[in-house]
Coordinates of C-alpha atoms in Angstrom, one line a residue:
M27 CA 34.6 -55.6 43.8
S28 CA 37.7 -54.5 46.3
N29 CA 35.8 -51.0 46.8
E30 CA 32.4 -52.2 46.9
S31 CA 30.3 -51.8 50.0
F32 CA 28.3 -54.9 51.3
Y33 CA 25.8 -55.6 54.3
I34 CA 24.8 -58.7 56.1
G35 CA 21.2 -59.3 56.7
I36 CA 20.0 -61.8 59.5
D37 CA 16.7 -63.4 59.5
V38 CA 15.3 -65.7 62.3
G39 CA 12.1 -67.5 61.2
T40 CA 10.2 -69.8 63.1
G41 CA 12.3 -72.8 61.8
S42 CA 15.5 -71.6 60.8
A43 CA 18.2 -68.9 60.8
R44 CA 19.4 -67.2 57.9
A45 CA 22.3 -65.0 56.8
A46 CA 22.8 -63.2 53.6
L47 CA 25.9 -61.2 52.4
V48 CA 24.2 -58.4 50.0
A49 CA 25.5 -56.0 47.6
S50 CA 24.5 -52.2 47.5
S51 CA 22.6 -53.2 44.4
G52 CA 20.4 -55.7 46.3
R53 CA 22.4 -58.8 44.8
V54 CA 22.6 -61.6 47.2
V55 CA 26.4 -62.6 47.0
A56 CA 26.1 -65.6 49.7
S57 CA 23.6 -66.9 52.0
S58 CA 23.5 -69.7 54.6
T59 CA 20.7 -71.3 56.6
H60 CA 20.6 -73.3 59.7
D61 CA 17.9 -74.9 61.5
I62 CA 17.1 -74.1 64.8
K63 CA 15.3 -76.1 67.6
T64 CA 11.6 -75.9 68.7
F65 CA 10.7 -77.6 71.8
R66 CA 7.3 -78.7 72.3
S67 CA 5.4 -80.1 75.4
P68 CA 4.3 -83.8 75.2
T69 CA 1.1 -83.0 77.2
D70 CA 0.4 -79.4 76.0
A71 CA -0.2 -78.5 72.4
A72 CA -0.1 -75.0 73.4
I73 CA 3.4 -74.9 74.0
F74 CA 6.3 -73.7 71.6
E75 CA 9.7 -72.7 73.1
Q76 CA 13.1 -72.1 71.8
S77 CA 16.5 -71.2 72.8
T78 CA 18.5 -68.0 72.4
D79 CA 21.6 -69.7 73.0
N80 CA 20.8 -72.1 70.1
I81 CA 19.5 -69.5 67.6
W82 CA 22.9 -67.2 68.3
A83 CA 24.8 -70.3 67.6
Q84 CA 23.0 -70.9 64.1
I85 CA 23.4 -67.0 63.4
A86 CA 27.0 -67.1 64.0
S87 CA 27.5 -70.1 62.0
C88 CA 25.7 -68.7 58.9
I89 CA 27.6 -65.3 59.2
K90 CA 30.8 -67.1 59.1
E91 CA 29.7 -69.3 56.2
V92 CA 28.8 -66.2 54.0
I93 CA 32.0 -64.4 54.7
Q94 CA 33.9 -67.5 53.8
E95 CA 32.0 -68.5 50.6
S96 CA 32.0 -64.8 49.4
G97 CA 35.5 -64.0 49.9
I98 CA 34.8 -60.6 51.3
S99 CA 36.9 -58.7 53.4
P100 CA 35.3 -58.0 56.7
Q101 CA 36.5 -54.3 56.3
Q102 CA 33.8 -54.1 53.2
I103 CA 31.0 -55.3 55.4
K104 CA 29.7 -51.9 56.4
G105 CA 26.3 -52.7 58.3
L106 CA 24.1 -55.6 59.9
G107 CA 20.3 -55.7 60.0
F108 CA 18.3 -58.3 62.0
D109 CA 14.7 -59.4 61.9
A110 CA 13.1 -62.1 63.9
T111 CA 9.6 -63.7 64.8
C112 CA 7.8 -61.8 67.5
S113 CA 8.8 -64.3 70.2
L114 CA 9.4 -63.3 73.8
A115 CA 13.2 -63.8 74.8
V116 CA 13.8 -63.8 78.7
T117 CA 17.2 -63.3 80.5
N118 CA 18.5 -62.2 83.7
L119 CA 19.9 -58.6 83.8
T120 CA 23.4 -59.6 82.6
G121 CA 21.7 -61.5 79.6
V122 CA 21.9 -64.9 81.0
P123 CA 18.7 -67.1 79.5
I124 CA 16.0 -67.9 82.0
S125 CA 13.9 -70.4 81.5
V126 CA 10.4 -70.4 80.7
S127 CA 9.5 -74.1 80.4
E128 CA 8.4 -76.1 83.2
S129 CA 10.3 -79.0 82.1
E130 CA 13.5 -77.0 83.3
G131 CA 11.8 -75.0 86.0
I132 CA 10.3 -71.7 85.2
G133 CA 12.8 -69.0 86.5
K134 CA 15.8 -71.1 86.6
V135 CA 19.0 -70.7 84.4
G136 CA 17.9 -73.0 81.4
E137 CA 18.1 -73.4 77.6
R138 CA 14.5 -72.9 76.8
N139 CA 14.2 -69.1 77.3
I140 CA 11.9 -68.1 74.5
I141 CA 8.3 -68.6 74.2
L142 CA 7.6 -68.6 70.5
W143 CA 4.9 -66.4 68.8
A144 CA 2.7 -69.5 67.8
D145 CA 2.6 -70.6 72.0
H146 CA -1.0 -70.1 73.1
R147 CA -0.4 -70.5 76.8
A148 CA -1.5 -67.1 77.7
E149 CA -5.0 -67.3 76.9
A150 CA -6.5 -66.6 80.1
E151 CA -4.0 -63.6 80.6
A152 CA -5.0 -62.2 77.1
A153 CA -8.8 -62.7 78.2
L154 CA -8.1 -60.6 81.3
I155 CA -6.1 -57.9 79.4
N156 CA -9.1 -57.5 76.9
E157 CA -11.8 -57.3 79.7
T158 CA -10.1 -53.9 80.7
G159 CA -11.6 -51.9 77.8
S160 CA -8.2 -49.8 78.1
E161 CA -7.5 -47.4 75.4
V162 CA -4.2 -49.1 74.5
L163 CA -6.5 -52.1 73.0
E164 CA -7.7 -49.5 70.4
Y165 CA -4.0 -49.6 69.0
V166 CA -3.9 -53.4 68.7
G167 CA -7.2 -53.6 66.5
G168 CA -9.3 -53.8 69.7
T169 CA -8.3 -57.0 71.0
M170 CA -4.9 -58.0 72.4
S171 CA -3.8 -61.5 71.1
L172 CA -2.3 -64.0 73.2
E173 CA 0.4 -64.2 70.5
M174 CA 1.7 -60.6 71.9
E175 CA 4.1 -60.2 74.5
I176 CA 2.1 -58.5 77.3
P177 CA 0.2 -61.8 77.8
K178 CA 3.2 -63.8 78.0
I179 CA 4.9 -61.6 80.3
L180 CA 1.8 -61.7 82.7
W181 CA 1.7 -65.5 82.4
L182 CA 5.3 -65.8 83.4
K183 CA 4.6 -63.4 86.5
R184 CA 1.7 -65.8 87.6
H185 CA 4.1 -68.8 87.1
M186 CA 7.5 -67.7 88.0
P187 CA 8.7 -67.1 91.4
A188 CA 8.5 -63.4 92.5
D189 CA 12.3 -63.0 93.3
K190 CA 13.2 -64.6 90.1
F191 CA 10.6 -62.1 87.8
A192 CA 11.9 -59.2 89.4
S193 CA 15.3 -60.1 88.0
C194 CA 14.3 -60.7 84.6
Q195 CA 14.4 -58.6 81.4
F196 CA 12.2 -59.4 78.7
F197 CA 12.9 -58.5 74.8
D198 CA 10.8 -59.2 71.6
L199 CA 13.2 -61.3 69.8
P200 CA 14.6 -58.8 67.1
D201 CA 15.5 -56.4 70.0
Y202 CA 17.4 -59.4 71.9
L203 CA 19.5 -60.0 68.8
T204 CA 20.4 -56.4 68.5
Y205 CA 21.2 -56.4 72.2
K206 CA 23.3 -59.6 71.7
A207 CA 25.0 -58.0 69.0
T208 CA 25.9 -54.6 70.6
G209 CA 25.5 -54.9 74.2
F210 CA 23.1 -52.1 74.2
T211 CA 19.4 -52.7 75.7
T212 CA 18.0 -50.0 73.0
R213 CA 14.7 -51.0 71.5
S214 CA 12.9 -50.7 68.4
N215 CA 9.6 -49.1 67.7
C216 CA 8.7 -51.9 65.6
S217 CA 8.8 -54.6 68.4
L218 CA 7.5 -52.2 70.9
V219 CA 4.3 -50.8 69.5
C220 CA 3.6 -54.2 67.6
K221 CA 3.7 -56.5 70.2
T222 CA 4.3 -54.7 73.7
S223 CA 1.5 -52.5 74.1
F224 CA 3.5 -49.1 73.8
V225 CA 1.9 -46.4 72.2
P226 CA 4.3 -43.6 71.4
P227 CA 4.2 -40.1 72.9
G228 CA 1.8 -37.9 70.8
V229 CA -0.5 -40.7 69.6
T230 CA -2.9 -39.5 72.1
K231 CA -3.2 -36.5 74.3
T232 CA -1.8 -38.7 77.1
S233 CA 0.3 -41.5 75.7
S234 CA 3.9 -41.6 76.6
G235 CA 5.0 -44.9 75.7
F236 CA 3.8 -47.6 78.2
D237 CA 0.5 -46.5 80.1
P238 CA 0.9 -47.0 83.9
S239 CA -2.6 -47.3 84.5
F240 CA -3.0 -50.1 82.1
L241 CA 0.0 -52.1 83.4
R242 CA -1.5 -51.6 87.2
Q243 CA -4.9 -52.8 85.9
I244 CA -3.6 -56.0 84.5
G245 CA -1.2 -56.9 87.3
L246 CA 2.2 -55.7 86.2
E247 CA 2.4 -52.8 88.4
E248 CA 6.2 -53.2 88.8
F249 CA 6.7 -51.7 85.2
A250 CA 4.3 -48.7 85.5
H251 CA 7.0 -46.5 87.1
D252 CA 10.1 -48.2 85.6
A253 CA 9.5 -50.0 81.9
S254 CA 13.2 -50.6 81.6
R255 CA 13.2 -54.3 81.9
I256 CA 10.3 -54.5 79.1
G257 CA 11.9 -51.5 77.0
G258 CA 11.1 -48.0 76.4
S259 CA 10.0 -45.5 78.5
T260 CA 6.9 -43.9 80.3
S261 CA 8.2 -40.4 80.4
N262 CA 9.3 -38.3 77.4
N263 CA 12.3 -37.0 79.4
D264 CA 13.5 -40.5 80.6
A265 CA 15.7 -41.8 77.6
G266 CA 18.7 -43.6 79.2
S267 CA 18.5 -47.3 78.7
G268 CA 14.8 -47.0 77.5
M269 CA 15.7 -45.4 74.2
V270 CA 13.3 -46.1 71.3
L271 CA 14.5 -46.3 67.5
T272 CA 12.7 -46.6 64.3
A273 CA 13.8 -49.3 61.8
G274 CA 17.3 -49.1 60.9
L275 CA 18.9 -46.6 63.2
P276 CA 22.0 -47.7 64.6
V277 CA 22.1 -49.3 67.8
G278 CA 24.6 -48.2 70.5
K279 CA 28.4 -48.5 69.4
G280 CA 27.8 -51.0 66.6
L281 CA 29.0 -54.6 67.0
S282 CA 30.8 -55.0 70.4
A283 CA 34.2 -56.3 70.5
E284 CA 33.3 -59.7 72.0
T285 CA 30.6 -60.4 69.1
A286 CA 33.0 -58.9 66.2
N287 CA 35.8 -61.2 67.4
A288 CA 33.4 -64.3 67.8
L289 CA 31.8 -63.5 64.2
G290 CA 35.2 -62.5 62.5
L291 CA 33.7 -59.0 61.6
V292 CA 35.0 -55.5 62.8
E293 CA 34.6 -54.1 66.1
G294 CA 31.8 -51.1 65.7
T295 CA 30.2 -52.0 62.4
P296 CA 26.9 -50.4 62.7
V297 CA 23.9 -52.6 63.8
G298 CA 20.5 -51.3 62.4
S299 CA 17.6 -51.2 64.9
G300 CA 15.8 -54.3 64.3
V301 CA 12.2 -55.1 62.8
I302 CA 9.8 -58.3 63.3
D303 CA 10.2 -60.7 60.3
A304 CA 6.9 -60.0 58.7
Y305 CA 8.0 -56.1 58.4
A306 CA 11.3 -57.1 57.0
G307 CA 9.4 -58.6 54.3
W308 CA 7.5 -55.4 53.9
I309 CA 10.8 -53.6 53.5
G310 CA 12.3 -56.1 51.0
T311 CA 9.1 -56.1 48.6
V312 CA 6.8 -53.0 48.7
A313 CA 9.3 -50.9 46.7
A314 CA 9.7 -53.7 43.8
R315 CA 9.2 -52.6 40.0
Y316 CA 7.7 -55.2 37.7
Q317 CA 6.8 -55.8 34.2
I318 CA 3.3 -54.6 33.3
S319 CA 2.8 -57.1 30.7
Q320 CA 4.8 -59.8 28.9
G321 CA 8.1 -58.0 27.0
A322 CA 7.1 -54.7 28.2
E323 CA 9.4 -52.1 30.0
L324 CA 9.5 -52.0 33.9
S325 CA 6.9 -49.9 35.9
S326 CA 8.4 -46.7 37.2
H327 CA 10.4 -46.3 40.5
P328 CA 7.4 -46.0 43.0
S329 CA 7.3 -43.3 45.6
I330 CA 6.5 -44.0 49.0
E331 CA 3.0 -42.5 48.6
E332 CA 2.3 -45.6 46.8
S333 CA 3.0 -47.9 49.7
L334 CA -0.1 -46.8 50.8
H335 CA -2.1 -49.3 48.2
R336 CA 0.5 -52.0 48.4
L337 CA -0.2 -54.7 50.9
A338 CA 2.7 -57.1 51.8
A339 CA 1.7 -60.5 52.4
V340 CA 4.7 -62.4 54.2
A341 CA 3.7 -66.1 54.0
G342 CA 5.7 -69.0 55.5
T343 CA 4.5 -70.9 58.4
S344 CA 1.9 -68.2 59.0
T345 CA 1.3 -65.2 57.1
C346 CA 1.3 -61.5 57.8
H347 CA -0.6 -58.6 55.7
L348 CA 1.1 -55.4 56.2
I349 CA 0.0 -51.9 54.9
Q350 CA 1.4 -48.2 55.6
S351 CA -0.9 -45.4 56.0
K352 CA -0.4 -41.6 56.8
E353 CA -2.9 -41.4 59.4
G354 CA -4.0 -44.1 61.8
I355 CA -6.7 -46.5 60.3
F356 CA -8.5 -48.6 62.9
V357 CA -9.8 -51.8 61.7
P358 CA -11.4 -54.2 64.2
G359 CA -9.5 -57.6 64.5
V360 CA -6.6 -56.1 62.4
W361 CA -3.6 -55.2 64.6
G362 CA -2.7 -51.5 65.0
P363 CA -2.8 -48.8 63.9
Y364 CA 1.1 -48.8 65.0
K365 CA 2.7 -45.4 64.6
N366 CA 6.5 -45.2 63.8
A367 CA 6.6 -49.2 63.4
V368 CA 8.8 -48.6 60.2
F369 CA 9.1 -45.0 59.3
P370 CA 8.5 -42.1 61.7
G371 CA 5.1 -40.4 61.4
W372 CA 3.7 -43.3 59.3
W373 CA 1.3 -46.1 60.4
M374 CA 1.0 -49.6 60.0
N375 CA -1.8 -52.1 60.1
E376 CA -1.1 -55.9 60.4
G377 CA -3.5 -58.6 59.6
G378 CA -2.4 -62.2 59.9
Q379 CA -3.3 -66.0 59.4
S380 CA -1.7 -68.0 62.4
S381 CA -1.5 -71.1 60.3
T382 CA -0.9 -71.2 56.6
G383 CA 2.1 -73.1 55.5
Q384 CA 1.7 -75.1 58.7
L385 CA -1.7 -75.9 57.8
I386 CA -0.8 -77.2 54.2
D387 CA 1.7 -79.4 56.1
F388 CA -0.7 -80.6 58.3
I389 CA -3.5 -81.4 55.5
L390 CA -0.9 -83.1 53.5
T391 CA 0.9 -85.2 56.3
T392 CA -2.1 -86.4 58.2
H393 CA -3.7 -87.9 54.9
P394 CA -3.4 -91.8 54.5
A395 CA -2.1 -91.2 50.9
Y396 CA 0.8 -88.9 52.4
P397 CA 3.4 -91.9 52.2
E398 CA 2.2 -92.9 48.5
L399 CA 2.9 -89.2 47.7
Q400 CA 6.4 -89.4 48.9
V401 CA 7.1 -92.5 47.0
L402 CA 5.7 -91.0 43.8
A403 CA 7.8 -87.8 44.1
K404 CA 11.1 -89.8 44.9
D405 CA 10.4 -92.2 42.0
K406 CA 9.8 -89.3 39.6
G407 CA 12.8 -87.1 40.7
T408 CA 10.7 -84.2 42.0
N409 CA 8.8 -82.9 44.9
I410 CA 5.4 -83.6 46.3
Y411 CA 3.9 -80.4 45.0
S412 CA 4.6 -81.2 41.4
V413 CA 3.2 -84.7 41.8
L414 CA 0.0 -83.1 43.3
A415 CA 0.0 -80.4 40.5
D416 CA -0.1 -83.5 38.2
K417 CA -2.8 -85.3 39.7
L418 CA -5.0 -82.2 39.9
E419 CA -4.7 -81.6 36.2
E420 CA -5.3 -85.2 35.5
L421 CA -8.7 -84.7 37.5
R422 CA -9.5 -81.4 35.9
K423 CA -9.0 -83.1 32.6
E424 CA -11.3 -85.8 33.2
A425 CA -13.8 -83.6 34.6
S426 CA -13.8 -81.6 31.4
A427 CA -16.0 -82.2 28.3
S428 CA -15.5 -81.3 24.6
D429 CA -17.5 -78.3 25.1
R430 CA -16.4 -77.2 28.5
E431 CA -12.8 -76.9 30.3
E432 CA -13.4 -77.7 34.1
T433 CA -11.3 -75.6 36.7
L434 CA -9.7 -76.6 39.9
T435 CA -12.2 -74.5 41.8
G436 CA -15.1 -76.6 39.9
L437 CA -13.3 -79.7 41.1
T438 CA -13.8 -78.7 44.7
K439 CA -17.1 -76.8 44.4
H440 CA -18.6 -79.2 47.1
L441 CA -15.7 -79.3 49.3
H442 CA -15.3 -76.5 51.9
L443 CA -12.4 -76.1 54.3
Y444 CA -12.4 -73.5 57.2
P445 CA -8.6 -72.9 57.9
D446 CA -8.5 -71.7 61.5
F447 CA -7.1 -74.9 62.8
H448 CA -4.9 -72.6 65.2
G449 CA -7.4 -70.2 66.0
N450 CA -8.2 -66.7 64.1
R451 CA -5.8 -64.0 64.4
S452 CA -7.5 -61.6 61.7
P453 CA -9.9 -60.3 61.1
L454 CA -12.0 -62.0 63.8
A455 CA -9.2 -62.1 66.5
D456 CA -10.7 -65.3 68.1
P457 CA -8.4 -67.7 69.3
R458 CA -11.1 -70.2 70.1
M459 CA -11.8 -70.4 66.2
R460 CA -11.3 -74.1 65.0
G461 CA -10.8 -75.7 61.5
S462 CA -13.4 -77.6 59.8
I463 CA -14.1 -79.6 56.3
N464 CA -17.5 -80.0 54.8
G465 CA -17.8 -82.6 52.0
L466 CA -16.2 -85.5 53.1
K467 CA -16.2 -89.0 51.4
L468 CA -15.1 -92.3 52.3
D469 CA -12.1 -91.8 50.0
S470 CA -8.2 -92.2 51.0
S471 CA -6.9 -91.9 47.7
L472 CA -4.1 -89.8 46.4
A473 CA -6.9 -88.1 44.2
D474 CA -8.5 -87.3 47.7
L475 CA -5.7 -85.9 48.9
A476 CA -5.0 -83.8 46.1
L477 CA -8.2 -82.1 46.1
K478 CA -7.9 -81.5 49.9
F479 CA -4.5 -80.0 49.2
N480 CA -6.4 -77.6 46.5
V481 CA -9.3 -76.6 48.9
T482 CA -6.6 -75.9 51.6
L483 CA -5.0 -73.3 49.0
E484 CA -8.6 -72.0 48.3
A485 CA -9.4 -71.4 52.1
I486 CA -6.0 -69.3 52.5
A487 CA -7.1 -67.3 49.6
L488 CA -10.6 -66.7 50.7
Q489 CA -9.4 -65.7 54.3
T490 CA -7.0 -63.2 52.5
K491 CA -10.0 -61.8 50.7
H492 CA -11.8 -61.4 54.2
I493 CA -8.9 -59.4 55.7
V494 CA -8.2 -57.3 52.8
D495 CA -12.3 -56.5 52.7
E496 CA -12.0 -55.2 56.3
M497 CA -9.3 -53.3 55.8
N498 CA -10.6 -51.6 52.5
A499 CA -14.2 -51.2 54.5
K500 CA -12.5 -49.3 57.2
G501 CA -10.2 -46.8 54.9
H502 CA -7.5 -48.5 53.2
V503 CA -7.4 -48.8 49.3
V504 CA -5.6 -52.0 48.5
N505 CA -4.7 -52.4 44.8
S506 CA -2.2 -55.1 44.7
I507 CA -0.5 -57.5 47.1
Y508 CA 3.3 -58.0 47.3
M509 CA 4.3 -61.5 48.4
S510 CA 7.3 -63.0 50.1
G511 CA 8.2 -66.1 52.0
S512 CA 8.2 -69.7 50.8
Q513 CA 4.6 -69.7 49.8
A514 CA 5.4 -67.2 46.8
K515 CA 6.9 -70.1 45.0
N516 CA 3.4 -71.9 45.4
I517 CA 2.0 -70.3 41.7
P518 CA -1.2 -71.8 42.0
L519 CA -2.1 -70.6 45.4
M520 CA -0.6 -67.0 44.1
Q521 CA -3.2 -67.4 41.2
L522 CA -5.9 -68.1 43.6
L523 CA -5.3 -65.2 45.6
S524 CA -5.3 -62.9 42.7
N525 CA -8.4 -64.4 41.5
C526 CA -10.1 -64.3 45.0
C527 CA -9.2 -60.9 45.6
S528 CA -9.5 -59.5 42.0
I529 CA -6.2 -57.8 42.3
P530 CA -2.7 -58.3 41.1
I531 CA -0.1 -60.2 42.7
V532 CA 3.5 -59.1 42.9
L533 CA 6.4 -61.9 43.5
P534 CA 9.6 -60.9 44.4
A535 CA 12.8 -61.8 42.3
S536 CA 13.6 -64.3 45.0
P537 CA 10.8 -65.0 47.4
S538 CA 12.9 -66.8 49.9
A539 CA 15.5 -63.8 50.1
A540 CA 12.8 -61.0 50.4
V541 CA 12.8 -61.2 54.2
V542 CA 16.4 -61.3 54.6
L543 CA 17.1 -58.7 52.0
G544 CA 14.9 -56.5 54.0
A545 CA 17.3 -56.9 56.9
A546 CA 20.1 -56.3 54.9
M547 CA 18.6 -52.8 53.9
L548 CA 18.4 -52.1 57.5
G549 CA 22.1 -52.7 57.9
R550 CA 23.0 -50.3 54.9
F551 CA 20.5 -47.5 56.5
A552 CA 22.6 -47.9 59.7
A553 CA 25.9 -47.3 57.8
E554 CA 24.7 -44.5 56.1
V555 CA 23.1 -42.6 59.1
S556 CA 26.1 -43.2 61.0
D557 CA 28.4 -41.8 58.1
V558 CA 26.4 -38.8 57.8
W559 CA 25.5 -37.9 61.6
K560 CA 28.7 -38.9 63.0
S561 CA 30.5 -35.6 61.5
K562 CA 27.8 -33.3 63.0
Y563 CA 27.7 -35.2 66.5
P564 CA 31.0 -36.6 67.2
G565 CA 31.1 -38.5 70.4
D566 CA 31.1 -42.1 72.3
T567 CA 27.5 -42.8 70.9
L568 CA 25.3 -41.2 68.2
F569 CA 22.0 -41.3 70.4
P570 CA 22.9 -39.8 73.8
T571 CA 19.3 -39.0 74.3
Q572 CA 15.7 -39.7 73.0
E573 CA 15.4 -36.0 71.6
R574 CA 18.4 -37.0 69.4
V575 CA 16.9 -39.9 68.3
D576 CA 13.8 -38.3 67.1
E577 CA 15.6 -35.5 65.5
I578 CA 17.8 -37.7 63.3
S579 CA 15.0 -40.5 62.8
M580 CA 12.6 -37.5 61.3
A581 CA 15.6 -36.1 59.2
E582 CA 16.3 -39.7 57.6
K583 CA 12.8 -40.6 56.9
E584 CA 13.3 -40.6 53.2
R585 CA 16.6 -42.5 53.2
L586 CA 15.4 -46.0 53.9
W587 CA 12.5 -45.8 51.2
N588 CA 15.3 -44.8 48.8
I589 CA 17.4 -47.7 49.9
M590 CA 14.3 -50.2 49.6
V591 CA 13.8 -48.7 45.7
D592 CA 17.7 -49.0 45.2
M593 CA 18.0 -52.5 46.3
T594 CA 14.6 -54.3 45.6
L595 CA 15.1 -56.2 42.5
P596 CA 12.1 -56.2 40.0
G597 CA 9.4 -58.8 40.6
T598 CA 7.0 -60.6 38.5
R599 CA 3.0 -59.7 38.4
I600 CA 0.3 -62.3 38.2
T601 CA -3.0 -60.8 37.3
P602 CA -6.7 -62.1 37.9
S603 CA -7.4 -64.7 35.4
A604 CA -10.8 -66.5 36.5
G605 CA -13.4 -66.6 33.9
P606 CA -17.0 -65.8 34.6
R607 CA -17.9 -69.5 35.8
E608 CA -14.9 -69.7 38.1
T609 CA -15.7 -66.0 39.4
K610 CA -19.2 -67.0 40.4
L611 CA -17.6 -70.1 42.1
L612 CA -15.3 -68.2 44.0
E613 CA -18.1 -65.7 45.0
A614 CA -20.2 -68.5 46.2
K615 CA -17.5 -70.1 48.2
Y616 CA -16.5 -66.8 49.8
N617 CA -20.1 -66.3 50.9
I618 CA -20.2 -70.0 52.4
F619 CA -16.8 -69.1 54.0
R620 CA -18.0 -66.0 55.9
E621 CA -21.4 -68.0 56.7
T622 CA -19.1 -70.9 58.3
V623 CA -17.8 -68.2 60.7
E624 CA -21.2 -67.4 61.9
I625 CA -22.3 -71.0 62.1
Q626 CA -19.3 -71.9 64.1
R627 CA -19.9 -69.0 66.6
R628 CA -23.4 -70.1 67.2
W629 CA -22.8 -73.5 67.8
R630 CA -20.1 -72.6 70.5
T631 CA -22.3 -70.7 72.1
E632 CA -25.2 -73.3 72.0
M633 CA -22.9 -76.1 73.3
E634 CA -21.5 -73.7 76.0
E635 CA -25.0 -72.9 77.2
A636 CA -26.2 -76.7 77.2
G637 CA -23.0 -77.3 78.9
N638 CA -23.4 -74.9 81.7
V639 CA -26.8 -76.8 82.9
W640 CA -25.6 -79.0 85.6
P641 CA -27.9 -81.6 87.6

């Protein structure tokens, strides 16, 4: 082990920060997870805030713990990679956190300097942006989400003292983390194109990064001629601090002396350009092999061409659906197409559900029988999901007869749940959509809770089919879904996804480690690129210009895929198993699901028209 190389992946999710020490084989040697704080408003449910100081402190603890647990020498750690949620981090020009919270005073030095991705305060700003009809909107699915960074930055401009706003810099959280680690404000293509309205040079005849006319039109004119405070460049010739890197390219000079000393690592250790957490999940899963059948040999090593048909679903608090293409495919209501989001010259589309794991928790914890469920789980020495599975199986057997076996879908055939309790991200791109349940009874029993749990899983699966159907209708060909995140442990949900979408689901070797593994792959890529190119271009920094960035990015476009194939452990494949009756029930459920969208929108219009009539 003394000559082996290792890499650290750092993943910042909605509720926790995690570090994993990973061998070149993809084996996780040690990992550590620490919870991070989220601040909510007592009066406004749209507000979700976090702290870069809190997140970095937890990252530091995690890194120190994996080094200590593994016994690995810091000299053997050859690279680091970061991923994080697409949340907006705000600092002054020297990196001091600037508050985004009314409770601390917006624009003052403060702890709460992150607007979390789930924060929906910028609804009015997103509406204004979408009214422009700008060409920029074509590259975010036709509608800019209020969860993206530009609406949030505009909200801050409207609510922050002008002098304070003028002295702030704004980061998508992955870019903040590489800035904190290296001291360089170099930005990632992933964060800029996916969340900050950056359209890379060459995408259109006029695109050069940020569109100055768009920024002026929406009221962010200060960035039209100098976009350095939001990242990237509006000019092909203006590199400097605005340089933009594709996924995993080494940032600056690697770990700064200050950061290296604080973490117990070696100064200059390469740090890969970061990605949004969902994209790390894509990196950590879609190159997986799997057993084609029980006891069979593994599938062949995949080529990058196969990624065109593999949809990655990264499922935790929310779910993101990612797929790559050679040319830009425009899917209304699905974010993108994003050029260079991971691989140079390739495009990504990103669908999503704003609330999935969070929705499951909400349905369970707000039910009157939830305390009973917790007690039963504790008494049986198991978890609540095992108790629910047992109750559902008991109900299924009770509903079966000697000549027919009932299914779980059959149990809830007259119960319908629409899942957009926190608005719709894809494929409707409508933050005003709301959840609903049809078929309620005067029943507060544990059995009723189990049925509502099952129909919630069903609704998540039906909405996934809606997203996949829209992607396929516009030119994608999805033939499998590669899962990661906590929901990949929920086998009934995985089977429902396979049955609803009529395609296989591939589960990673470790559902909880897939995202952080993707981050570690970025660390390895950064290390290898540094080793190869620094001999050709010796000097203080590998990337003195954007032209050098683009040269090396294109030359190394296969290396990251090869690392993904090399480090992704074999997964498990789940295939569709619904019989004829269950298939018909799911088809009927899907038709009702789609009709629910039309009914809700019609009702909304009718009520708004009625409410506009004043005496």
